[in-house]
Amino acid sequence: MQTADALQPYRAWTWVQGKDPLDLVLAERPVAGPGPGEVLVRNDVIGLNPVDWKVLGSASWQPGKVPGCDGAGRVIAVGAGVPTTWIGQRVAYHTWLGGPGSFAEVTPVAARALLPVPAALDLETAATVPCPALTAWLALSKLPVRQGTLLIAGAGGGVGGYLVQMALQAGWEVTAQCHPRHHERLAGYGAAVLPWNAELPPAAFAAAIDLRGPEAAAGLFPQLRANGHLVCSQGRVSGWGSEAFGRCISLHEVALGALHVHGDALDWRALRSAATGIFDGLESGRLVAEPVVVRAFEDLPSHLRALRNRDFSGKALIRIASVQDAQDSTRNGFSGGTRE
């Protein structure tokens, strides 16, 4: 089943060659019906993430691939095995990097990955959730139930902002290490803050979550107490960091992509439940999304490049204008925008 606009061709930013976001090519695509277990989402907002520029030109990509993993919009068609009650629902989603992506007006999404958006929550805020907030939730879920001292290294971005808030609410004593431009915001959440290059005290933390990379993460072993935990979101450390049965550190890695390939129904149910809680937190004010920087669909490659170059601070979003939006923008002389 599908809505009338599901039959219309749509625009998509496609990869042809190269690793620079400015190499993306805008193309028109015919709409193909969703496969079994899938829906089509007409995107209102696209969330840009660092992984989107990091994977450009991956070895397995073929020309014409649509990149992107995060989006928010409305379901316009459902495939076999998907209840028709999804039609018209507002949803956010994180999709598999190996499949058709979110850099398009329409994206096929596995129904199990749909995150229903509450009526009171705007789609811009919902689009900040899938990759950053769910990665933060997964990272925190790797740690023991007991609370203690937690270091979040590289906490200035979207994942770090959500992670700091979730950890504090879970009862952890949080130290956030990041660039000073993020200190006021993270301190406002209740974290202790340190510059990104601050010397850290030895054996001071029960756990550390690294959001920077494997080499930086490997440098955190001396800061962990005995039986501590190290969680990595940007690559696996190359060594254990201490002798066997010495400090006894537990290592963990986090990637939402694992669920798309290996996750079962229970995994996805837990993730959707986590998203519901995050949306509730955003509605109630218990959670605060990172300030957003919004641009038009036509500006997606340049906005992704600016994200890669760290030309701004905030969550990068792309707003896809409807016909009415375009008319209003023309009348008001508006093109794209920033809300920080």
CSV table of N, CA and C in Angstrom, one decimal, residues 10 29 55 58 63 65 71 74 87 112 133 135 140 145 162 172 205 217 219 223 251 266 280 299 327:
chain,number,residue,atom,x,y,z
A,10,TYR,N,11.9,11.1,-7.4
A,10,TYR,CA,12.5,11.9,-6.3
A,10,TYR,C,13.9,12.2,-6.6
A,29,ARG,N,15.5,10.0,-9.4
A,29,ARG,CA,15.3,8.6,-9.4
A,29,ARG,C,13.8,8.3,-9.5
A,55,VAL,N,33.0,7.3,5.3
A,55,VAL,CA,32.8,6.1,4.5
A,55,VAL,C,32.6,6.4,3.0
A,58,SER,N,33.7,4.0,-0.1
A,58,SER,CA,34.1,2.7,0.4
A,58,SER,C,34.3,1.7,-0.7
A,63,PRO,N,28.9,3.1,-8.4
A,63,PRO,CA,28.3,4.4,-8.8
A,63,PRO,C,26.8,4.5,-8.8
A,65,LYS,N,25.2,4.9,-5.8
A,65,LYS,CA,24.8,4.7,-4.4
A,65,LYS,C,24.4,6.0,-3.7
A,71,GLY,N,17.6,9.9,9.1
A,71,GLY,CA,16.5,10.7,8.6
A,71,GLY,C,15.3,10.7,9.4
A,74,ARG,N,7.9,11.0,6.9
A,74,ARG,CA,6.6,10.3,7.0
A,74,ARG,C,6.6,9.0,6.1
A,87,ILE,N,1.4,3.8,7.4
A,87,ILE,CA,1.2,4.8,6.4
A,87,ILE,C,0.8,6.1,7.1
A,112,ARG,N,11.7,-2.7,10.9
A,112,ARG,CA,12.2,-2.9,12.3
A,112,ARG,C,13.0,-1.7,12.8
A,133,ALA,N,22.3,9.7,19.6
A,133,ALA,CA,21.7,9.3,20.9
A,133,ALA,C,21.7,7.8,21.1
A,135,THR,N,23.8,5.6,19.7
A,135,THR,CA,25.2,5.2,19.9
A,135,THR,C,25.5,5.5,21.4
A,140,LEU,N,26.7,3.3,26.8
A,140,LEU,CA,26.4,3.3,28.3
A,140,LEU,C,25.9,1.9,28.7
A,145,VAL,N,25.9,-2.1,35.8
A,145,VAL,CA,24.8,-1.4,36.4
A,145,VAL,C,25.3,-0.4,37.5
A,162,TYR,N,24.7,13.7,24.2
A,162,TYR,CA,23.6,12.8,24.7
A,162,TYR,C,24.2,11.9,25.8
A,172,TRP,N,26.1,8.1,37.2
A,172,TRP,CA,27.5,8.2,37.1
A,172,TRP,C,28.1,9.6,37.5
A,205,PHE,N,39.4,6.4,37.2
A,205,PHE,CA,38.0,6.2,36.6
A,205,PHE,C,37.7,4.7,36.6
A,217,ALA,N,42.2,6.1,22.4
A,217,ALA,CA,41.5,5.2,23.4
A,217,ALA,C,42.6,4.4,24.1
A,219,GLY,N,45.4,5.2,25.0
A,219,GLY,CA,46.1,6.0,26.0
A,219,GLY,C,45.4,6.1,27.3
A,223,GLN,N,44.5,5.4,33.2
A,223,GLN,CA,43.5,6.2,33.9
A,223,GLN,C,42.4,5.3,34.5
A,251,LEU,N,37.3,-4.7,27.7
A,251,LEU,CA,37.2,-3.8,26.5
A,251,LEU,C,35.8,-4.0,25.8
A,266,LEU,N,14.9,-9.2,19.4
A,266,LEU,CA,15.1,-8.6,20.7
A,266,LEU,C,16.0,-7.4,20.7
A,280,ASP,N,10.9,10.8,24.8
A,280,ASP,CA,10.2,11.3,26.0
A,280,ASP,C,11.1,12.3,26.7
A,299,ASP,N,22.1,22.2,-0.5
A,299,ASP,CA,23.4,22.5,0.1
A,299,ASP,C,24.0,21.3,0.8
A,327,GLN,N,7.4,27.7,-1.5
A,327,GLN,CA,6.7,28.9,-1.8
A,327,GLN,C,6.9,30.0,-0.7
